[in-house]
C-alpha positions as a Python dict, from the first residue, in 0.01 Angstrom:
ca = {
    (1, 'X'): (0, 0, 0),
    (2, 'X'): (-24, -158, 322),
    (3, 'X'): (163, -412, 487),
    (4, 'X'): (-29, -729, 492),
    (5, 'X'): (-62, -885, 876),
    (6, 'X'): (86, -1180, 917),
    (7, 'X'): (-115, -1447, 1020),
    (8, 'X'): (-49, -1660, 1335),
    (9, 'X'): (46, -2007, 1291),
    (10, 'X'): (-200, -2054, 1554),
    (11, 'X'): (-474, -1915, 1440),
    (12, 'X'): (-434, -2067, 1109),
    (13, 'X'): (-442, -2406, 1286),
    (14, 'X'): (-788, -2295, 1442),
    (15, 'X'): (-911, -2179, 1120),
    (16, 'X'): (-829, -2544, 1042),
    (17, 'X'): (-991, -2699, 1326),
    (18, 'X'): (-1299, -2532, 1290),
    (19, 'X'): (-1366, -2587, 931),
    (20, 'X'): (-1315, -2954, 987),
    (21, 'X'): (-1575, -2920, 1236),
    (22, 'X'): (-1808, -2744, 1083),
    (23, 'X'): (-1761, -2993, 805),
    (24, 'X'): (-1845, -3258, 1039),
    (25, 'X'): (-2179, -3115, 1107),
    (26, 'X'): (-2219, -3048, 737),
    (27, 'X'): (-2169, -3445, 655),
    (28, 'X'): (-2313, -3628, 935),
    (29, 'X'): (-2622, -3659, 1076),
    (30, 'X'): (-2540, -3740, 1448),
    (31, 'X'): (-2201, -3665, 1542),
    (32, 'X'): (-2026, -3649, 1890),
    (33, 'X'): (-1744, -3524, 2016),
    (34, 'X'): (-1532, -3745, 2236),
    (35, 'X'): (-1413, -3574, 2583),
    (36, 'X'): (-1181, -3707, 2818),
    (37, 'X'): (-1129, -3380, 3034),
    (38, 'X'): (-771, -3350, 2882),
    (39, 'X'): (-615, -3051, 2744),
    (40, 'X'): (-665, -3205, 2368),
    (41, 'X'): (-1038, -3262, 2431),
    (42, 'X'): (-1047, -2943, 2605),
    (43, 'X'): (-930, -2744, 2341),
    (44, 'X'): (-1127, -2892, 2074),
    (45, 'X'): (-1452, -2838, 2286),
    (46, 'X'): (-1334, -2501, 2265),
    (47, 'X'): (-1279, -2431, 1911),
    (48, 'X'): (-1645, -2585, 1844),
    (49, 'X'): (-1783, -2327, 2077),
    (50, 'X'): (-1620, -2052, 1862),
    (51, 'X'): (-1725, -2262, 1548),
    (52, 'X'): (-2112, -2198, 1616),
    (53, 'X'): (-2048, -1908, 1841),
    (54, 'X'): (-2362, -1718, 1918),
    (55, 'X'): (-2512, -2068, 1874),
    (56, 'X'): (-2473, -2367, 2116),
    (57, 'X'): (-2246, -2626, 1999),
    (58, 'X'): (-2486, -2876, 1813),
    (59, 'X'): (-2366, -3212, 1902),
    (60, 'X'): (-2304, -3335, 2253),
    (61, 'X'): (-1971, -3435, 2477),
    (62, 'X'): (-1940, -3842, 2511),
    (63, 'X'): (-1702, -3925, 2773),
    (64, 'X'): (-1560, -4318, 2781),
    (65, 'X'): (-1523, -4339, 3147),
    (66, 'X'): (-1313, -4618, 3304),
    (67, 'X'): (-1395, -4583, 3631),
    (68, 'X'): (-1028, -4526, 3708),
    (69, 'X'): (-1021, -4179, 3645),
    (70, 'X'): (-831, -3895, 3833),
    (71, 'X'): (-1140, -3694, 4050),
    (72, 'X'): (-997, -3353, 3908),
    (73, 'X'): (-1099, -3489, 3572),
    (74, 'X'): (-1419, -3570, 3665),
    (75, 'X'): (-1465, -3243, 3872),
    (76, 'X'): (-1370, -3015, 3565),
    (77, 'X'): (-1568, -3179, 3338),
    (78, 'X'): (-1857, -3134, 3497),
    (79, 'X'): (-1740, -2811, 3555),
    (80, 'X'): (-1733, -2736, 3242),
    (81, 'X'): (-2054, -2887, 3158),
    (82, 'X'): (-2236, -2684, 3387),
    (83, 'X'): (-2079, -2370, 3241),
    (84, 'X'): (-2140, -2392, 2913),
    (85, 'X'): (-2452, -2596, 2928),
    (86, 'X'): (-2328, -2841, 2670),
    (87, 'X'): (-2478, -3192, 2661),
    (88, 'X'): (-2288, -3448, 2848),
    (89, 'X'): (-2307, -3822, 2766),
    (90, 'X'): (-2149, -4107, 2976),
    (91, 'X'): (-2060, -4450, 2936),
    (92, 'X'): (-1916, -4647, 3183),
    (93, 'X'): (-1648, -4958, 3129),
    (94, 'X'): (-1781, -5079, 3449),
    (95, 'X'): (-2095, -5195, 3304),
    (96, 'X'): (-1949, -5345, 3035),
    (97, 'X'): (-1763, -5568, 3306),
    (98, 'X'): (-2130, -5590, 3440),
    (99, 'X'): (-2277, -5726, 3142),
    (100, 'X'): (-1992, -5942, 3086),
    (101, 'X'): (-1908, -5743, 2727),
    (102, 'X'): (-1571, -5782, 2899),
    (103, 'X'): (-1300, -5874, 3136),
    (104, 'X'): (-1128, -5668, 3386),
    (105, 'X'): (-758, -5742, 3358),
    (106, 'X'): (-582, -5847, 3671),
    (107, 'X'): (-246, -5793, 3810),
    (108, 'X'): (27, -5528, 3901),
    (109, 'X'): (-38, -5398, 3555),
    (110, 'X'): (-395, -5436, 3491),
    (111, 'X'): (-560, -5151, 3332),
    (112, 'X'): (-882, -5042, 3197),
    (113, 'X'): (-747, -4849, 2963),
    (114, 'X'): (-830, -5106, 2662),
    (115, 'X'): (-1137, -5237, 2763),
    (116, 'X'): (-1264, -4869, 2681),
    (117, 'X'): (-1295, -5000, 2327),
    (118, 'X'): (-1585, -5200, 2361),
    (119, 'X'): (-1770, -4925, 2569),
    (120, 'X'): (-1695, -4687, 2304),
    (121, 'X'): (-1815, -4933, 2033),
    (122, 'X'): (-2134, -4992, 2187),
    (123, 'X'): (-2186, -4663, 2291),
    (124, 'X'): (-2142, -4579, 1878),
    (125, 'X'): (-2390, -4876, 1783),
    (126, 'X'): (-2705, -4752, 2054),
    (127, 'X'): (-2652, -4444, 2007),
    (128, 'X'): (-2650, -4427, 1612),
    (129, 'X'): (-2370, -4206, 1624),
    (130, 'X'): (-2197, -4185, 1250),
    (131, 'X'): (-1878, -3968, 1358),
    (132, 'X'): (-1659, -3900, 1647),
    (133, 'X'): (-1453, -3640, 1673),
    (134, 'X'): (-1127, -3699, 1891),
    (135, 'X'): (-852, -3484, 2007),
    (136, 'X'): (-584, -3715, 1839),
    (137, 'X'): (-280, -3548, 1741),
    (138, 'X'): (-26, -3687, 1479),
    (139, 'X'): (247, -3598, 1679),
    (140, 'X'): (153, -3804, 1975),
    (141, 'X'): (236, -4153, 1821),
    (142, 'X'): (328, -4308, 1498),
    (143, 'X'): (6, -4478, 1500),
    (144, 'X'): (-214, -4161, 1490),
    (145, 'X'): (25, -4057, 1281),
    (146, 'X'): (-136, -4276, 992),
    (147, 'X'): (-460, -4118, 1056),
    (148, 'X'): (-640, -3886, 821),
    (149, 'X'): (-850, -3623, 939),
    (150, 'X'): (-1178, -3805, 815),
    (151, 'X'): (-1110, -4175, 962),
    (152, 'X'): (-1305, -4450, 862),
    (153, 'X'): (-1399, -4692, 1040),
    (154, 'X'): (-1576, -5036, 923),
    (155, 'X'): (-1915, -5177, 1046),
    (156, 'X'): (-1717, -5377, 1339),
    (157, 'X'): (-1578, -5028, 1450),
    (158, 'X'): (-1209, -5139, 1336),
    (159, 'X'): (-974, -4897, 1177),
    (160, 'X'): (-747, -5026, 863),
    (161, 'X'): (-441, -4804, 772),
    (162, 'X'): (-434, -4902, 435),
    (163, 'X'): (-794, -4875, 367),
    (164, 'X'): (-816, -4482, 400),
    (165, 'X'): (-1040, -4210, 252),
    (166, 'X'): (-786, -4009, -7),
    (167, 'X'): (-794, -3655, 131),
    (168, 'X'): (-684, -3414, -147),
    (169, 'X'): (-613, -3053, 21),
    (170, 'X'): (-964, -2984, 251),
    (171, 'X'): (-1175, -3194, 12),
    (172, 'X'): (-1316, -3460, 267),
    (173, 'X'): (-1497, -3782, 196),
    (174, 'X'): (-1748, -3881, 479),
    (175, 'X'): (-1972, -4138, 275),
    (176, 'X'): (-1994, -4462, 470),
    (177, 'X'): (-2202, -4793, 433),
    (178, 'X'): (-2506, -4878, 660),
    (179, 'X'): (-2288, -4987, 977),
    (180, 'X'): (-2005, -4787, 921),
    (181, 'X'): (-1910, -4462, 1110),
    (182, 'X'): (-1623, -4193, 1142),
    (183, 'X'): (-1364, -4085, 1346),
    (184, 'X'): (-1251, -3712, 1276),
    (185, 'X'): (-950, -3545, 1436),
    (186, 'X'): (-981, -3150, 1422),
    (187, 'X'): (-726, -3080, 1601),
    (188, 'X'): (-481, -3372, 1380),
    (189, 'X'): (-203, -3118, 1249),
    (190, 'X'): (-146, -2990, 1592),
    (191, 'X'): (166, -2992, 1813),
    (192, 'X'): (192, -3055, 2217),
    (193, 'X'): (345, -2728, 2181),
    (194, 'X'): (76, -2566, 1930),
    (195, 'X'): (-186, -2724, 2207),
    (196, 'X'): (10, -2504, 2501),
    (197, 'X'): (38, -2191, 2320),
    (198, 'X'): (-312, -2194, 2232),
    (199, 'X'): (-461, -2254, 2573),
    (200, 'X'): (-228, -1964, 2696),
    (201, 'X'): (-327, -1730, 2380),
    (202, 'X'): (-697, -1787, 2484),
    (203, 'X'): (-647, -1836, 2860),
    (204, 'X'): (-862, -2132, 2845),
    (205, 'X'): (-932, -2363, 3186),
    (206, 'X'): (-770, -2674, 3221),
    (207, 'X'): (-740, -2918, 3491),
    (208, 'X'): (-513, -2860, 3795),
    (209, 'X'): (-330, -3214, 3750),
    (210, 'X'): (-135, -3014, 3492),
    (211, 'X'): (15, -2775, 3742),
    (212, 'X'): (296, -2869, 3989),
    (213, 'X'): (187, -2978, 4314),
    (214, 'X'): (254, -3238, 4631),
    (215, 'X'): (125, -3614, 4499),
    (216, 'X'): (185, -3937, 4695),
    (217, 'X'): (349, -4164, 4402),
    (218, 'X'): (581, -4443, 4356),
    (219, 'X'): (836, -4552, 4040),
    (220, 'X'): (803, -4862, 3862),
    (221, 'X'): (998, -4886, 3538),
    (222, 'X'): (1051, -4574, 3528),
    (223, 'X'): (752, -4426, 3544),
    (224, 'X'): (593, -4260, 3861),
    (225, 'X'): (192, -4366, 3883),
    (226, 'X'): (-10, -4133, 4176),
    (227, 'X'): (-84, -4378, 4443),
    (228, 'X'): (-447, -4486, 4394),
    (229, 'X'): (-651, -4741, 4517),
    (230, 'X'): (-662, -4889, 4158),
    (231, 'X'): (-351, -4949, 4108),
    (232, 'X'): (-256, -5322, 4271),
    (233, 'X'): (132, -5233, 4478),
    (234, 'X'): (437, -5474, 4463),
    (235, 'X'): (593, -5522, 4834),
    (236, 'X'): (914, -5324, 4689),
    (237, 'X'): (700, -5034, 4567),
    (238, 'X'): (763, -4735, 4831),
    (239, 'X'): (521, -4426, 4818),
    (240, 'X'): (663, -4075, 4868),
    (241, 'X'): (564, -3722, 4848),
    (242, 'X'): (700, -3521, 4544),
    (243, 'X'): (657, -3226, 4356),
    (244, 'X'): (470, -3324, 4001),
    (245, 'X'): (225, -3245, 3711),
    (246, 'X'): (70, -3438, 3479),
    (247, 'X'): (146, -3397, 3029),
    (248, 'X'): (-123, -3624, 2962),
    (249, 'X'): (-427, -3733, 3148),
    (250, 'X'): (-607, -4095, 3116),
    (251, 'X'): (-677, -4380, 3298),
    (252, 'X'): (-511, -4310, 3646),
    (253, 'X'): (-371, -4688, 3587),
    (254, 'X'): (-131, -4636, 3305),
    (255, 'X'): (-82, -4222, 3333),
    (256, 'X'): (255, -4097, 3473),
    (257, 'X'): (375, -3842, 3601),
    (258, 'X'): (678, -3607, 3564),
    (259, 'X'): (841, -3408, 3850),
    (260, 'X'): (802, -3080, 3770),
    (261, 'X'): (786, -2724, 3898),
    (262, 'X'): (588, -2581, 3613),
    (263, 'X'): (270, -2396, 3781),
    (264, 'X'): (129, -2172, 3510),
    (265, 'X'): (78, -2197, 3168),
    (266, 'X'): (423, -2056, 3089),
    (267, 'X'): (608, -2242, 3277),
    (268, 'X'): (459, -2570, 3123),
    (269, 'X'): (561, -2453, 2773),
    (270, 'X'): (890, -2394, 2870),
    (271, 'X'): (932, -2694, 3029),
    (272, 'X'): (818, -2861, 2677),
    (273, 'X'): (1028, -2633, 2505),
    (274, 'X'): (1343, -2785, 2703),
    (275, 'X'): (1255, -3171, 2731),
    (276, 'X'): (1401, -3462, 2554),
    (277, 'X'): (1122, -3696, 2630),
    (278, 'X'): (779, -3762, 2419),
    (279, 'X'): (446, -3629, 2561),
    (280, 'X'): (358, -3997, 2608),
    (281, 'X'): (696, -4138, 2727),
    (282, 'X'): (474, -4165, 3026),
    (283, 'X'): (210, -4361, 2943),
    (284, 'X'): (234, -4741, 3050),
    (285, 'X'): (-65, -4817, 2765),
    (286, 'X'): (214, -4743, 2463),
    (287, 'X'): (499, -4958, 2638),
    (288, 'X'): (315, -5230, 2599),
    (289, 'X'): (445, -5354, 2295),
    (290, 'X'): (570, -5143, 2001),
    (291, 'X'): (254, -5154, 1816),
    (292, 'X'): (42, -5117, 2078),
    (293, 'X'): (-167, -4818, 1968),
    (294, 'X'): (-177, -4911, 1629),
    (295, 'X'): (-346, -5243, 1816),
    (296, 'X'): (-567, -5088, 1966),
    (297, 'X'): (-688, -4826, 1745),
    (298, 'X'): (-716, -5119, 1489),
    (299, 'X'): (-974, -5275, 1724),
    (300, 'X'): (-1165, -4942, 1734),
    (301, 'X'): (-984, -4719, 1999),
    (302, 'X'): (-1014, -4383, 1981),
}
């Protein structure tokens, strides 16, 4: 008898991903799949190409965009759009300030970062859009943490913890009133490091903001922002050249970075491998207050 072949912990997490995907399209009538240009985003584009794969993937790309984004981000994504031919659509928090839907913060620490909400929510309600995949991981923040793979979310767009579909093994419930729509997380059971390893096993782009290079930034509290005409300078704030990457990408506002010297693939997991600080130790959005995802996914973030 022959030995049976182990099977890789990572391709059993893509076997995952792509049945909850496929479920997706199996449940809802008009899904989209949200797409920041990060690597979680990225990689869940990804398995939903192999998901329908000879087929095109057969719901489109929405990306939430702030206006305050990094240009690699924006120059991968479309990139990547014009590559694969996928269906891009964009909303803009900028004309939600326009219409007056809401109200750019002001400040050293103002940020756009939460008014993406109400973009997202509108975007949802035009568009008749009845699920949303996201690249949420539970690892990321005890917030998301809470979240089930099928997420739903009331006719406001708000998210209660304690009012959650029971998921019993892969069985999942989609059913929703008139109003009501979901948020799905394929890639939910994933690791930063399970993320890593994967785009390295299937040598998938990314952006070059995750590689080490030379970035004009400053420190405050901590955490080194790339200088950017966005973000609003204190007169003890000094800008200098160092060498550093990017773990997570967002709103260039609230997004650190981490000096680094990791410039491939490998050397990025590595450098997870070794450090004592959380993927979003960086991320001015989450120091905020302790709850402040749970906040804002509460009011309908993603």
């Amino acid at each position: 008898m022959s030995e049976k072949v182990p099977i890789n912990h990572l391709r059993e997490l893509e076997s995952e991903a792509i049945f909850v995907i496929r479920e997706v399209v199996a449940q809802f009538e008009n899904p989209v799949m949200l797409f920041s240009g990060g690597k979680d985003s990225i990689v869940m584009y990804h398995l939903a190409r192999k998901a329908f794969y000879p087929a095109k993937v057969p719901f489109p790309l929405m990306h939430i965009d702030t206006g305050h984004n990094f240009q690699e981000t924006l120059d991968f994504r479309d990139w990547l759009v014009k590559e694969t031919g996928v269906q891009l659509i964009v909303r803009y928090v900028q004309d939600s300030i326009d219409q007056g839907r809401v109200v750019e913060e002001t400040g050293y620490n103002a940020s756009r970062n939460k008014l993406q909400t109400v973009t997202l929510l509108d975007a949802i309600e035009e568009l008749k859009i009845d699920c949303a995949m996201g690249g949420g991981r539970r690892d990321e923040e005890k917030a998301r943490a809470k979240e089930r793979f099928f997420s739903h979310r009331d006719e406001f767009g708000q998210w209660d913890p304690k009012n959650q579909r029971p998921e019993l093994w892969n069985l999942f419930n989609g059913r929703k009133n008139i109003g009501e729509h979901f948020r799905v997380f394929p890639i939910s059971n994933w690791t930063e490091m399970d993320v890593w390893q994967y785009i390295l096993l299937e040598n998938i782009a990314i952006p070059s903001l995750y590689f080490s290079h030379e970035r004009e930034v400053f420190e405050r509290d901590g955490v080194l922002y790339a200088k950017s005409p966005y973000i609003k300078m204190k007169d003890t704030e000094k800008v200098e050249k160092r060498i550093v990457r990017f773990r997570t990408i967002g709103d260039a506002t609230c997004t650190g970075a981490i000096e680094s010297k990791a410039n491939s693939v490998e050397d990025i997991i590595r450098e997870v491998a070794a450090t004592r600080i959380t993927e979003r130790g960086g991320r001015a959005d989450d120091k905020r207050s302790e709850a402040a995802m749970e906040d804002r996914k509460i009011e309908g973030y993603f």
